[in-house]
mmCIF file of C-alpha atoms and ligand atoms in Angstrom:
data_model
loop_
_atom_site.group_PDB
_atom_site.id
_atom_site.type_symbol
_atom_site.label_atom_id
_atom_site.label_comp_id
_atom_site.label_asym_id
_atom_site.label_seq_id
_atom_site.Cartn_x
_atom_site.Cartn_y
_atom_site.Cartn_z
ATOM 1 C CA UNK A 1 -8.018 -40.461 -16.391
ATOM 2 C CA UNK A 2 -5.592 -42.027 -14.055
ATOM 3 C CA UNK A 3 -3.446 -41.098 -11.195
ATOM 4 C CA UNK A 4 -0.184 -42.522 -10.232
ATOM 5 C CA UNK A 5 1.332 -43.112 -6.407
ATOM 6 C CA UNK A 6 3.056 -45.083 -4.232
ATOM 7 C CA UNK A 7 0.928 -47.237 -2.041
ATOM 8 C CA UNK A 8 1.681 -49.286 0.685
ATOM 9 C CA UNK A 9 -0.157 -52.519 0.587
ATOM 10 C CA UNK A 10 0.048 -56.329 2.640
ATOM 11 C CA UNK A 11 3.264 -58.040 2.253
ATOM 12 C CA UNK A 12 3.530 -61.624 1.713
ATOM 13 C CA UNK A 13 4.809 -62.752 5.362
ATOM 14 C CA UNK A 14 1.821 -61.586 7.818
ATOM 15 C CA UNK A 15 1.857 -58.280 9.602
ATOM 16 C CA UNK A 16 4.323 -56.889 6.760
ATOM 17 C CA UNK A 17 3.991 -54.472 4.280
ATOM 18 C CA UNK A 18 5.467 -53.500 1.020
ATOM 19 C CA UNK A 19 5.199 -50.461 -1.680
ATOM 20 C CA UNK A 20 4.208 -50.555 -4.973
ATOM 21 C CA UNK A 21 3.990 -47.797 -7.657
ATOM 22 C CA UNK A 22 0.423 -47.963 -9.206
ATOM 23 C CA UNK A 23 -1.977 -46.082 -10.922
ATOM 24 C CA UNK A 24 -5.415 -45.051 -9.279
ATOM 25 C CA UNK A 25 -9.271 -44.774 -11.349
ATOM 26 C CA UNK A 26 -9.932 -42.458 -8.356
ATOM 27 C CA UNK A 27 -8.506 -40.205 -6.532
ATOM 28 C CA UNK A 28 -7.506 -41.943 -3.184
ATOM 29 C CA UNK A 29 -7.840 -39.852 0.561
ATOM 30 C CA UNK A 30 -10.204 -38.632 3.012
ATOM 31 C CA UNK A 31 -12.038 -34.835 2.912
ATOM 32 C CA UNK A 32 -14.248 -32.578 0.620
ATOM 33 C CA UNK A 33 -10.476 -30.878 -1.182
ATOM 34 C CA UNK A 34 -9.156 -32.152 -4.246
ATOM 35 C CA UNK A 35 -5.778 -31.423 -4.784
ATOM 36 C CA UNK A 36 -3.491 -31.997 -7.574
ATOM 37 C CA UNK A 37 -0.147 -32.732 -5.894
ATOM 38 C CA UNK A 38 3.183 -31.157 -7.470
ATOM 39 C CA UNK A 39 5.599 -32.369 -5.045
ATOM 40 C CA UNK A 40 5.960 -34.077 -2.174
ATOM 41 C CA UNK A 41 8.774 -35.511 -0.200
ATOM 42 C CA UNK A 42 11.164 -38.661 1.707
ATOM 43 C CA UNK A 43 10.744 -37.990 5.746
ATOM 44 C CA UNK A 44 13.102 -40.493 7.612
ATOM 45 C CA UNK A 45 8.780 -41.741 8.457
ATOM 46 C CA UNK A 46 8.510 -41.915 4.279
ATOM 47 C CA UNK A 47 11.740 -44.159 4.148
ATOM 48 C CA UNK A 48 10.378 -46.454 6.942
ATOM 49 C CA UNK A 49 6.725 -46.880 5.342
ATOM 50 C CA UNK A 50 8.301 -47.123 1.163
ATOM 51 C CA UNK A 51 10.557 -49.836 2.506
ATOM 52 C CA UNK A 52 7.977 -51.567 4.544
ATOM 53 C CA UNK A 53 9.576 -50.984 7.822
ATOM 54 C CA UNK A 54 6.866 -50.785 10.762
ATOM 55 C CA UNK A 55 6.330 -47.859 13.110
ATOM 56 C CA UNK A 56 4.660 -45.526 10.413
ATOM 57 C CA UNK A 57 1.858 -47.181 8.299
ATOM 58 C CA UNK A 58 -1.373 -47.681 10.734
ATOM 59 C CA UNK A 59 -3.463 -49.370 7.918
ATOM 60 C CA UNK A 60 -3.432 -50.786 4.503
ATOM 61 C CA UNK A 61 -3.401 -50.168 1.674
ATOM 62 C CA UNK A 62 -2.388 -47.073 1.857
ATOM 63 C CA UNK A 63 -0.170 -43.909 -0.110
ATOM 64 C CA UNK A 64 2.888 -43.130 1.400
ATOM 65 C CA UNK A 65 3.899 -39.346 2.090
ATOM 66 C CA UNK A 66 3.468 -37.210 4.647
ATOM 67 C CA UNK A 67 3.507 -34.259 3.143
ATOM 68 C CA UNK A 68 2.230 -32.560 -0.093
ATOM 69 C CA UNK A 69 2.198 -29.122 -2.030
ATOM 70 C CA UNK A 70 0.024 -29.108 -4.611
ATOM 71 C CA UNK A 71 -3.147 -26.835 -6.079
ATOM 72 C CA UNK A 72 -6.525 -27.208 -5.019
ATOM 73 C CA UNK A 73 -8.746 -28.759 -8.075
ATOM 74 C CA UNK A 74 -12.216 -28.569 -6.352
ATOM 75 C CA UNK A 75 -13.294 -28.194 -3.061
ATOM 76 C CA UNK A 76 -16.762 -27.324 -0.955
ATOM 77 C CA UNK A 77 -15.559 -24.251 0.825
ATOM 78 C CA UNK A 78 -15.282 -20.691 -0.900
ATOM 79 C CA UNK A 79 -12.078 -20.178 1.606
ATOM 80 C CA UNK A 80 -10.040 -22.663 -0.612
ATOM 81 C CA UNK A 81 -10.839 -21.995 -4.222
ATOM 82 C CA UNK A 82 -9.642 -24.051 -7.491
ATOM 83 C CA UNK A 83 -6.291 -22.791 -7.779
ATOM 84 C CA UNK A 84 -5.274 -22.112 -4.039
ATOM 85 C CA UNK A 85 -1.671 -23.266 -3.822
ATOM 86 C CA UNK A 86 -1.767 -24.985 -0.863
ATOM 87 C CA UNK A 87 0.431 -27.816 1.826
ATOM 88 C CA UNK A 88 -0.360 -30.450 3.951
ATOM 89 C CA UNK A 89 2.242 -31.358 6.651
ATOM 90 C CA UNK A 90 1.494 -34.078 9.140
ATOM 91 C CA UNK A 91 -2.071 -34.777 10.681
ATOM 92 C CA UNK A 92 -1.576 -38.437 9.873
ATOM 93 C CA UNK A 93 -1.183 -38.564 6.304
ATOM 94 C CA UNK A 94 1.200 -41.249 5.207
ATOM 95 C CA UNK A 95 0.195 -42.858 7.994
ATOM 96 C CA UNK A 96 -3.332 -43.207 8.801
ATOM 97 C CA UNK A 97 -4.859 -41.479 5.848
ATOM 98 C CA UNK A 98 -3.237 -41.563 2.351
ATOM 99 C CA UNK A 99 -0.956 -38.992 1.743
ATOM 100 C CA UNK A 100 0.851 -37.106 -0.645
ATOM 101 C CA UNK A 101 2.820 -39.567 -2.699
ATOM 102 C CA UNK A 102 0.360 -39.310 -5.605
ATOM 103 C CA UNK A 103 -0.403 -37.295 -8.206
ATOM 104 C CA UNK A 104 -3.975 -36.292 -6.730
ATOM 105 C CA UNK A 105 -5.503 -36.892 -3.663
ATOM 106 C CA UNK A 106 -8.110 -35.805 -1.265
ATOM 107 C CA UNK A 107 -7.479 -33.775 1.901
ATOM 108 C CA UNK A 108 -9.438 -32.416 4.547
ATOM 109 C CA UNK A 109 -9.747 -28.314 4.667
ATOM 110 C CA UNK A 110 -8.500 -28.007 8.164
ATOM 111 C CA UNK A 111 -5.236 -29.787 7.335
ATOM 112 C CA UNK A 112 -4.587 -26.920 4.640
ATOM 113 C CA UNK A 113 -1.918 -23.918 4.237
ATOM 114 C CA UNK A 114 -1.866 -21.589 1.987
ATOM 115 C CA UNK A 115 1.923 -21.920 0.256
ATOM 116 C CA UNK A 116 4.083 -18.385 1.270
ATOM 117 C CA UNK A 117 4.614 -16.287 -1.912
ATOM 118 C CA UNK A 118 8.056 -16.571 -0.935
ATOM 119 C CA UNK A 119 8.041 -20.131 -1.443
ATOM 120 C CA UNK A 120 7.880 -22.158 -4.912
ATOM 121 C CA UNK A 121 6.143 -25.339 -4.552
ATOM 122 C CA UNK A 122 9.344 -27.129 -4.614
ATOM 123 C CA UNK A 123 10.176 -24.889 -2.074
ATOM 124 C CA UNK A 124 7.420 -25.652 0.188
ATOM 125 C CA UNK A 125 8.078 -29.248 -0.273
ATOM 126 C CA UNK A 126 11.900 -29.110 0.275
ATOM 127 C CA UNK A 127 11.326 -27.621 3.667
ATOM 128 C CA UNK A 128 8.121 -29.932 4.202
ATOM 129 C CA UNK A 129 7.506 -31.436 7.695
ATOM 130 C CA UNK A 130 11.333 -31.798 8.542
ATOM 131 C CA UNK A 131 11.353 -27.534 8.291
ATOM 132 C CA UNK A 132 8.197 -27.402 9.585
ATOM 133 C CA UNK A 133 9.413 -29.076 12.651
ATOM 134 C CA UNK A 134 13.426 -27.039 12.491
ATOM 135 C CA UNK A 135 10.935 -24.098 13.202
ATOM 136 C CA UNK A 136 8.829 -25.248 15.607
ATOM 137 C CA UNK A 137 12.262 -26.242 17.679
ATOM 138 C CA UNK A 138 13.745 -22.403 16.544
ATOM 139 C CA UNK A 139 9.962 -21.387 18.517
ATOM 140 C CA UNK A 140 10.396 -23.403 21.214
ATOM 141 C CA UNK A 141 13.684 -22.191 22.164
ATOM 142 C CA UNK A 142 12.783 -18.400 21.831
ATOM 143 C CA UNK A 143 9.811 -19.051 23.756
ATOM 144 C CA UNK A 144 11.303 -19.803 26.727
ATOM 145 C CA UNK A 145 14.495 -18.532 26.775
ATOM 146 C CA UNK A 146 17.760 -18.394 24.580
ATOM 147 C CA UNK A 147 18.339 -14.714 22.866
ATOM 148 C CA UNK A 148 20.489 -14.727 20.145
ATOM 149 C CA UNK A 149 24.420 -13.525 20.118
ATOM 150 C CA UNK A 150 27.559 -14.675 19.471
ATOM 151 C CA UNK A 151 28.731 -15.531 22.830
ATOM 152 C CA UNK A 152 25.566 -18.197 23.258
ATOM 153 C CA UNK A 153 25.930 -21.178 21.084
ATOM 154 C CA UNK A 154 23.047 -23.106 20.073
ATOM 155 C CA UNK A 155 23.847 -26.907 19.142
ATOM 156 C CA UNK A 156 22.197 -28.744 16.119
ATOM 157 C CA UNK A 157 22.543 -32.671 16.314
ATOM 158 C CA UNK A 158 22.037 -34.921 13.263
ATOM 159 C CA UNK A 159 23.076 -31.650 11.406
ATOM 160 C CA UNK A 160 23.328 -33.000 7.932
ATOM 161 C CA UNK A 161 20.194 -35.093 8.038
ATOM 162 C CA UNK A 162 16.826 -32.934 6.744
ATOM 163 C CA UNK A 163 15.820 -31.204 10.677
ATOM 164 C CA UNK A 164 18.734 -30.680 11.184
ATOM 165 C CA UNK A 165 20.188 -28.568 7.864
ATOM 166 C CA UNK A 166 17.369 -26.517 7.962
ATOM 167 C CA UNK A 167 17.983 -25.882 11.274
ATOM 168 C CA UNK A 168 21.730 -25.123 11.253
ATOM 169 C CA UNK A 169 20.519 -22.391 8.696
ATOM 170 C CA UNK A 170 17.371 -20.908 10.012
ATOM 171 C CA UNK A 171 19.409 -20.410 13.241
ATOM 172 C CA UNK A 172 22.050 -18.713 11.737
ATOM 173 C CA UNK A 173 20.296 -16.693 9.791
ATOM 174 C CA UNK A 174 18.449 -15.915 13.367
ATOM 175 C CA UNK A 175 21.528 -14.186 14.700
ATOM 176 C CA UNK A 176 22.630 -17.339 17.192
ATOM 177 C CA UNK A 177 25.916 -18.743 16.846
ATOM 178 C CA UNK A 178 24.904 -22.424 15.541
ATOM 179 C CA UNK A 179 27.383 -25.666 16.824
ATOM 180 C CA UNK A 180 26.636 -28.858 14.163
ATOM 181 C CA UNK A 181 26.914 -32.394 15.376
ATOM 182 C CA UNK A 182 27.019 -34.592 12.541
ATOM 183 C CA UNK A 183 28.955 -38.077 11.749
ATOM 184 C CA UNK A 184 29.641 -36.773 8.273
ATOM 185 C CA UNK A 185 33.473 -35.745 7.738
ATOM 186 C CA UNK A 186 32.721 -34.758 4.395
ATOM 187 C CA UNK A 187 29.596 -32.670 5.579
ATOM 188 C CA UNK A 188 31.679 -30.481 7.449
ATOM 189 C CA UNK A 189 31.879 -27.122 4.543
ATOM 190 C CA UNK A 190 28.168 -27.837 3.499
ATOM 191 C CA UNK A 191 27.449 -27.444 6.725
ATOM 192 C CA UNK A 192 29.852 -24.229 7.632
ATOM 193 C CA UNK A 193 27.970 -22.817 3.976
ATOM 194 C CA UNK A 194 24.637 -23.092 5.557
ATOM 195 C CA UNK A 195 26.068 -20.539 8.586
ATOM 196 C CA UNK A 196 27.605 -23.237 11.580
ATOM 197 C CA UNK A 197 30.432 -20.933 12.878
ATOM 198 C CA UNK A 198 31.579 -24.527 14.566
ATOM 199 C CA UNK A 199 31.096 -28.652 13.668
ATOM 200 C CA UNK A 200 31.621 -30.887 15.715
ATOM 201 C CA UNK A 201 31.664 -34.820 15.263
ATOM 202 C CA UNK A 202 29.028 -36.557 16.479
ATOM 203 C CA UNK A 203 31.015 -39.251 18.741
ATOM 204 C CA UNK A 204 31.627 -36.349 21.143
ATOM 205 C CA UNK A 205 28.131 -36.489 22.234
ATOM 206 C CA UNK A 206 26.862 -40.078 21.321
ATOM 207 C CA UNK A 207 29.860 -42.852 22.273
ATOM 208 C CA UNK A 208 28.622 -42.566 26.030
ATOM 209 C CA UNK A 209 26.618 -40.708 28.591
ATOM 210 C CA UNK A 210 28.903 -38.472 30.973
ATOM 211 C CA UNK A 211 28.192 -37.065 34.024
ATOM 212 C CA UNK A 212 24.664 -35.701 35.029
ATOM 213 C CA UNK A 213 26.408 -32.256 35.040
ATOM 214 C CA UNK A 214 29.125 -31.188 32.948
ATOM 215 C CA UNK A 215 31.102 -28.151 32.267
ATOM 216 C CA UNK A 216 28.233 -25.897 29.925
ATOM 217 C CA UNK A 217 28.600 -25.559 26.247
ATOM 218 C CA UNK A 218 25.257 -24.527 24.587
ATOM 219 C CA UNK A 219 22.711 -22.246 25.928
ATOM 220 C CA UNK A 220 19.990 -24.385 23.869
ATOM 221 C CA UNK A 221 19.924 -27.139 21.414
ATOM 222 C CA UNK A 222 17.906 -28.814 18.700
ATOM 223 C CA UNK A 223 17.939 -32.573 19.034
ATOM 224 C CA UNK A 224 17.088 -35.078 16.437
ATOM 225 C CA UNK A 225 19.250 -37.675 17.431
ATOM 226 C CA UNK A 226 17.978 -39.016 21.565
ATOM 227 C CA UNK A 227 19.640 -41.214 23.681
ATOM 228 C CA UNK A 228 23.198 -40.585 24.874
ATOM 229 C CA UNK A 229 23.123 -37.843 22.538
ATOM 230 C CA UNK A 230 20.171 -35.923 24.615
ATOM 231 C CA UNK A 231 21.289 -37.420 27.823
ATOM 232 C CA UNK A 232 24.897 -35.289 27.179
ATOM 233 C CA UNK A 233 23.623 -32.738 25.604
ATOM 234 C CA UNK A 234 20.894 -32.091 28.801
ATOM 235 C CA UNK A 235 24.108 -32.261 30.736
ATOM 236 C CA UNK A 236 25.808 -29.749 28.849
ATOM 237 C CA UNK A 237 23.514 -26.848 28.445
ATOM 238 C CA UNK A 238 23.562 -23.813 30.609
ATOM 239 C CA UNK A 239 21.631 -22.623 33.337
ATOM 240 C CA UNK A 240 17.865 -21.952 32.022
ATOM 241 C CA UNK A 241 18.455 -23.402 29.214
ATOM 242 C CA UNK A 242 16.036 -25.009 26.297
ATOM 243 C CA UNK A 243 16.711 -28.314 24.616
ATOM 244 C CA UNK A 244 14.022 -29.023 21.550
ATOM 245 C CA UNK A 245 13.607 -33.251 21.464
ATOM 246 C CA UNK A 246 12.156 -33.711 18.086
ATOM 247 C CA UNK A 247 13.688 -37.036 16.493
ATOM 248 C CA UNK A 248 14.804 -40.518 17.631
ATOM 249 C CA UNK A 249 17.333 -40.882 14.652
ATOM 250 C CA UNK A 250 19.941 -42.821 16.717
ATOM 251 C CA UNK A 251 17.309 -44.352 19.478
ATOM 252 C CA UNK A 252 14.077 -43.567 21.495
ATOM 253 C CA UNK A 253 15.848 -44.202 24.511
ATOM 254 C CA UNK A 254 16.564 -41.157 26.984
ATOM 255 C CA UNK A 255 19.653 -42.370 29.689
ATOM 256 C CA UNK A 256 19.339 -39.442 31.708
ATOM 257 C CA UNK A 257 18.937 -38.178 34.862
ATOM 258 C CA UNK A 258 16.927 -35.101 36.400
ATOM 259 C CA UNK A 259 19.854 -32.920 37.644
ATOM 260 C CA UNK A 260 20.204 -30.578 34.581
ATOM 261 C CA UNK A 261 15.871 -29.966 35.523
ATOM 262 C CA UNK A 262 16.061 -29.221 39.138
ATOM 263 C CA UNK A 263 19.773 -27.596 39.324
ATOM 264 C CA UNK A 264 19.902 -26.082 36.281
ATOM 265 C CA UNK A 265 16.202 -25.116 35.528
ATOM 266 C CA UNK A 266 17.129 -26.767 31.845
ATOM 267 C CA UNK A 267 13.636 -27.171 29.961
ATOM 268 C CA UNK A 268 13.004 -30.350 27.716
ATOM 269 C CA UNK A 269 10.604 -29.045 25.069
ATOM 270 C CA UNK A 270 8.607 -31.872 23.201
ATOM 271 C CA UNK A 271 8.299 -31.198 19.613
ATOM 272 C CA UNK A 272 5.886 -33.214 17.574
ATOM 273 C CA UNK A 273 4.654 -31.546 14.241
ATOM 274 C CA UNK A 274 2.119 -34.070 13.131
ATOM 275 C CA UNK A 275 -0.628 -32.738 15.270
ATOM 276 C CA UNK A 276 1.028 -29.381 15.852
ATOM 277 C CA UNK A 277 -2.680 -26.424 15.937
ATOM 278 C CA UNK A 278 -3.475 -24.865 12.891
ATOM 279 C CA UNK A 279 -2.684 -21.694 14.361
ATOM 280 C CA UNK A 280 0.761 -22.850 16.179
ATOM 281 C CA UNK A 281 0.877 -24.329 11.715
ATOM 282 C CA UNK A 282 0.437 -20.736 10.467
ATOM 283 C CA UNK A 283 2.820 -18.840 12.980
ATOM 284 C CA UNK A 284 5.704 -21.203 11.880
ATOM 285 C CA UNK A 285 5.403 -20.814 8.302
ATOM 286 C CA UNK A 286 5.222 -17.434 8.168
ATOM 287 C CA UNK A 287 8.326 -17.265 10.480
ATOM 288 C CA UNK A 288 9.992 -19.992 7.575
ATOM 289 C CA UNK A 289 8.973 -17.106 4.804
ATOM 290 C CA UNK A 290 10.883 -14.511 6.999
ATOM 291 C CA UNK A 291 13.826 -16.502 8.030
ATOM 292 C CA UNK A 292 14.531 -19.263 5.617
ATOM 293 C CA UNK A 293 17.058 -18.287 2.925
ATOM 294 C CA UNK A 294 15.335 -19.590 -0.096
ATOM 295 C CA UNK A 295 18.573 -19.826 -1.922
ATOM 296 C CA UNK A 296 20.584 -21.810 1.399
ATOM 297 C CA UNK A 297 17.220 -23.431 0.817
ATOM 298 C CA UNK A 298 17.599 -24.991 -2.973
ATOM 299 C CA UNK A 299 20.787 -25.641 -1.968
ATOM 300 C CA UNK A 300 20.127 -28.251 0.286
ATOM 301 C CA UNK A 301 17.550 -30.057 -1.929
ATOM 302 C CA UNK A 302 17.933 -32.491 -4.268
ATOM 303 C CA UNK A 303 14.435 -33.406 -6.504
ATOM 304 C CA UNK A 304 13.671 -36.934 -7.784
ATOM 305 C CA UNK A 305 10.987 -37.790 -10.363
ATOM 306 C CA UNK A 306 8.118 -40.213 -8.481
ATOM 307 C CA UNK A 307 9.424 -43.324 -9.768
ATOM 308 C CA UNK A 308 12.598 -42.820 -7.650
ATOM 309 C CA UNK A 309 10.920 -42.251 -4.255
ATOM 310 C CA UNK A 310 11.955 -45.490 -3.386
ATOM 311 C CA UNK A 311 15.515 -45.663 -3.893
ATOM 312 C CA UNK A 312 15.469 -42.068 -1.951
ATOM 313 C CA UNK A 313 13.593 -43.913 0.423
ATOM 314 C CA UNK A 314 16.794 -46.825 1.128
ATOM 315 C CA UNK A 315 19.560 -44.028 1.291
ATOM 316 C CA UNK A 316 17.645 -41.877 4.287
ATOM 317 C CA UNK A 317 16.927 -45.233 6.405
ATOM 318 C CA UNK A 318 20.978 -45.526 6.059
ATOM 319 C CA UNK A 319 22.078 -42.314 7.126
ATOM 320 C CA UNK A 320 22.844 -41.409 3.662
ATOM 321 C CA UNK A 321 20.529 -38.618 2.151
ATOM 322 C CA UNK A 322 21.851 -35.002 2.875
ATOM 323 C CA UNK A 323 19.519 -32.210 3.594
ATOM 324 C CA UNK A 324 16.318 -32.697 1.707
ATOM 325 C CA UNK A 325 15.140 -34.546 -1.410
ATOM 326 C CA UNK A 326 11.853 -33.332 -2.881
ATOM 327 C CA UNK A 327 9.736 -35.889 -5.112
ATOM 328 C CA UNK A 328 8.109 -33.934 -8.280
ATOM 329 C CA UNK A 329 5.086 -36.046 -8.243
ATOM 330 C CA UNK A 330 4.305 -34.800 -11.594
ATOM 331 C CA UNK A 331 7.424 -36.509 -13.502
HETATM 332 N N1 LIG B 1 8.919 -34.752 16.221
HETATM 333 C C1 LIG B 1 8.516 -34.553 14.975
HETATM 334 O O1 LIG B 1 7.441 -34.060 14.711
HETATM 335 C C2 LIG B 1 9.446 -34.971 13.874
HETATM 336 C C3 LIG B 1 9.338 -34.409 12.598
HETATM 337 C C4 LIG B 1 10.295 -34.745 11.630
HETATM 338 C C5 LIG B 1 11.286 -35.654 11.945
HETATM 339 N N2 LIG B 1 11.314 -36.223 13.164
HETATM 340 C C6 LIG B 1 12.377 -37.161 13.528
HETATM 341 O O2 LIG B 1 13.600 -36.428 13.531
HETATM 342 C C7 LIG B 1 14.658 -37.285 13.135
HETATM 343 C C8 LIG B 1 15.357 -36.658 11.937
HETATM 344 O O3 LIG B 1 14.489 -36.644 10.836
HETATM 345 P P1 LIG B 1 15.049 -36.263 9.390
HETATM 346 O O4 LIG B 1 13.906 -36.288 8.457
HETATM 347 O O5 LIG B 1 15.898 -35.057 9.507
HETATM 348 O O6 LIG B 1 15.967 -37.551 9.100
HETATM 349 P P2 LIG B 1 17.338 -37.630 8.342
HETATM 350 O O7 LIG B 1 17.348 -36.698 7.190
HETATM 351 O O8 LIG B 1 17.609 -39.073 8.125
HETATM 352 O O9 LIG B 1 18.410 -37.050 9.399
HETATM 353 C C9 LIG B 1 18.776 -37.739 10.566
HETATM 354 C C10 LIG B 1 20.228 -37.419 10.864
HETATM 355 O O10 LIG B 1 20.551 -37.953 12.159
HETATM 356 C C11 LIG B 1 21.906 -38.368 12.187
HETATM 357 N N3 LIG B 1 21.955 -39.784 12.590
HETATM 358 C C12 LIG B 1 21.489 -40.857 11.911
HETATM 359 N N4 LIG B 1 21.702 -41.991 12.592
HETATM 360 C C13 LIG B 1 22.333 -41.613 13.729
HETATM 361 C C14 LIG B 1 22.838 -42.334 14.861
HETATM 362 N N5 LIG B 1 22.728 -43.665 14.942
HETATM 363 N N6 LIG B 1 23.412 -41.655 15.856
HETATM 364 C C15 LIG B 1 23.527 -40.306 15.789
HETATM 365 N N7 LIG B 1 23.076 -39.561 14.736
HETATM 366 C C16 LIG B 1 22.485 -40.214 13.736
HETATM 367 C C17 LIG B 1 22.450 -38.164 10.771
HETATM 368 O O11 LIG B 1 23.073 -36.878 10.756
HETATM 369 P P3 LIG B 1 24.663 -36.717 10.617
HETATM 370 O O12 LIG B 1 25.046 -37.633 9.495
HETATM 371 O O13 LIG B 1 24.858 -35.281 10.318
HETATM 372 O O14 LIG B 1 25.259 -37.152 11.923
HETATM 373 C C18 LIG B 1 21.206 -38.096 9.920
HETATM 374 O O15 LIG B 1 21.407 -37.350 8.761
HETATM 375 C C19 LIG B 1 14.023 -38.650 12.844
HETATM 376 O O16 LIG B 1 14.113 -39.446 13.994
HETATM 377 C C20 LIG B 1 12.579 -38.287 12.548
HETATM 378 O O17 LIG B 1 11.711 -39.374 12.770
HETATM 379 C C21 LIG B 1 10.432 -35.906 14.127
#
């Protein structure tokens, strides 16, 4: 028996790499759990290491995919038995170990979590690590402060994009009243039907940085985007405040200044999901179960058979996948 995935392997000029679909005598991946993948899915990270753009893959050769849902096939430990539908988000695969690109791997048991019943595989995978990380910015904002209501608006940046969707609709469905920053004119009712009650285009925020204080819009914010974007956004969020960094879609640079910290008491909250606890792992999926419309959910994902991860892979490094596109590994 074979197995078919997308590796990354050497390209032909030195230091670059390329991906190729291929088929696999053994099961590729690191750890005692066998898994046979159903789905996995394209991460802006997936579109950077399928179209041999650096910054993601750490070694080669190596399968793409930094996530998987799948069922376990055999493993050592009674606590995941054949059968166990299970996910892997993060912890390096598709990146330093292979990942989930494939139609069986092996995983170590302390990536492993158990799949909601809520969920569908498809499910799990559609919300993958760009949900995954929605909720751990929806976490870090009702950690430290923001309560939902109408009269406090919470901004989403890079709205259409896969964070940010799920975002926009796990916040709404939350009770805040959700503001979506996107570049998309046409995005504007998709992104009203996933529960913005205002969009807003994305120039406002990105086209320069304004003053290191400005007149407050948001009493917390979601931000996938950096640069000016943060830098105004910082700027623009009320007194105590939370803004959740999680992506560097437009740049990795930060052009602000420490007034909204030290006269507004605004805090910057780091997100980074790939080596996010195991416990921190279960609290946010079972708050995804609660507060993820599963239906908002399918209606933000689009599903493409393996062979097309690549051309999925193209669109998202240009801006042009909406919400979420699942790969069914198994077709
Ligand atoms: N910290 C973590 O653990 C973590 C986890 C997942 C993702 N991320 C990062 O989060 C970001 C979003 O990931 P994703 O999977 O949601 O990617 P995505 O689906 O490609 O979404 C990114 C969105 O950002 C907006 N955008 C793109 N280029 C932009 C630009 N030049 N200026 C302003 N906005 C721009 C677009 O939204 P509009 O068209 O609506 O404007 C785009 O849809 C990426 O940087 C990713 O690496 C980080």
């Amino acid at each position: 028996m074979t197995w078919r995935g997308w590796q990354v392997v050497d390209g032909e000029k030195p230091r670059s790499t390329r991906a190729v679909l291929r088929e696999f005598d053994e099961p590729p991946g690191t750890g005692d759990v066998v898994v046979d993948v159903g789905y996995s899915s394209i991460n802006y990270k997936d579109g950077l290491a399928l179209m041999g753009r650096p910054g993601v893959i750490r070694r080669t050769p190596l399968v793409a995919g930094i996530d998987l849902v799948g069922t376990v096939v055999n493993s050592d430990t009674a606590e995941w038995p054949a059968g166990t539908r299970v996910l892997v988000n993060g912890w390096g695969i598709g990146e330093e170990y292979d990942g989930g690109l494939v139609e069986r791997v092996r995983v170590r048991e302390e990536w492993l979590v158990r799949v909601p019943d809520v969920f569908t595989s498809a499910q799990a995978a559609a919300i993958g690590t760009a949900g995954f990380t929605a909720m751990l910015g929806v976490l870090a904002i009702e950690e430290r402060a923001a309560t939902a209501g109408p009269e406090g608006r919470v901004l989403v940046t890079g709205a259409s994009g896969g964070v940010g969707s799920i975002a926009v609709a796990i916040l709404a469905r939350c009770g805040y009243a959700v503001t979506a920053s996107t570049g998309r004119r046409a995005e504007h009712d998709y992104l009203r039907r996933l529960g913005a009650t205002e969009v807003i285009d994305r120039h406002e925020l990105s086209d320069e940085v304004g003053r290191p204080l400005q007149s407050t819009r948001w009493i917390a914010a979601i931000d996938a985007v950096g640069g000016p974007t943060l830098a105004n956004v910082l700027a623009q969020t009320e007194y105590g405040g939370v803004v959740a960094a999680c992506g560097l879609a437009d740049t990795a640079d930060l052009p602000a200044t420490v007034m909204p910290f030290i006269l507004r008491g605004i805090t910057l909250a780091g997100i980074n999901s790939v080596y996010c606890p195991s416990a921190d792992r279960l609290v946010a999926w079972e708050r995804l179960a609660a507060d993820l419309d599963p239906g908002l959910l399918d209606g933000l994902t689009e599903t493409v058979p393996l062979a097309e991860a690549q051309t999925v892979a193209a669109r998202i490094l240009d801006g042009g996948v909406r919400g979420r596109t699942v790969v069914d590994v198994t077709h």
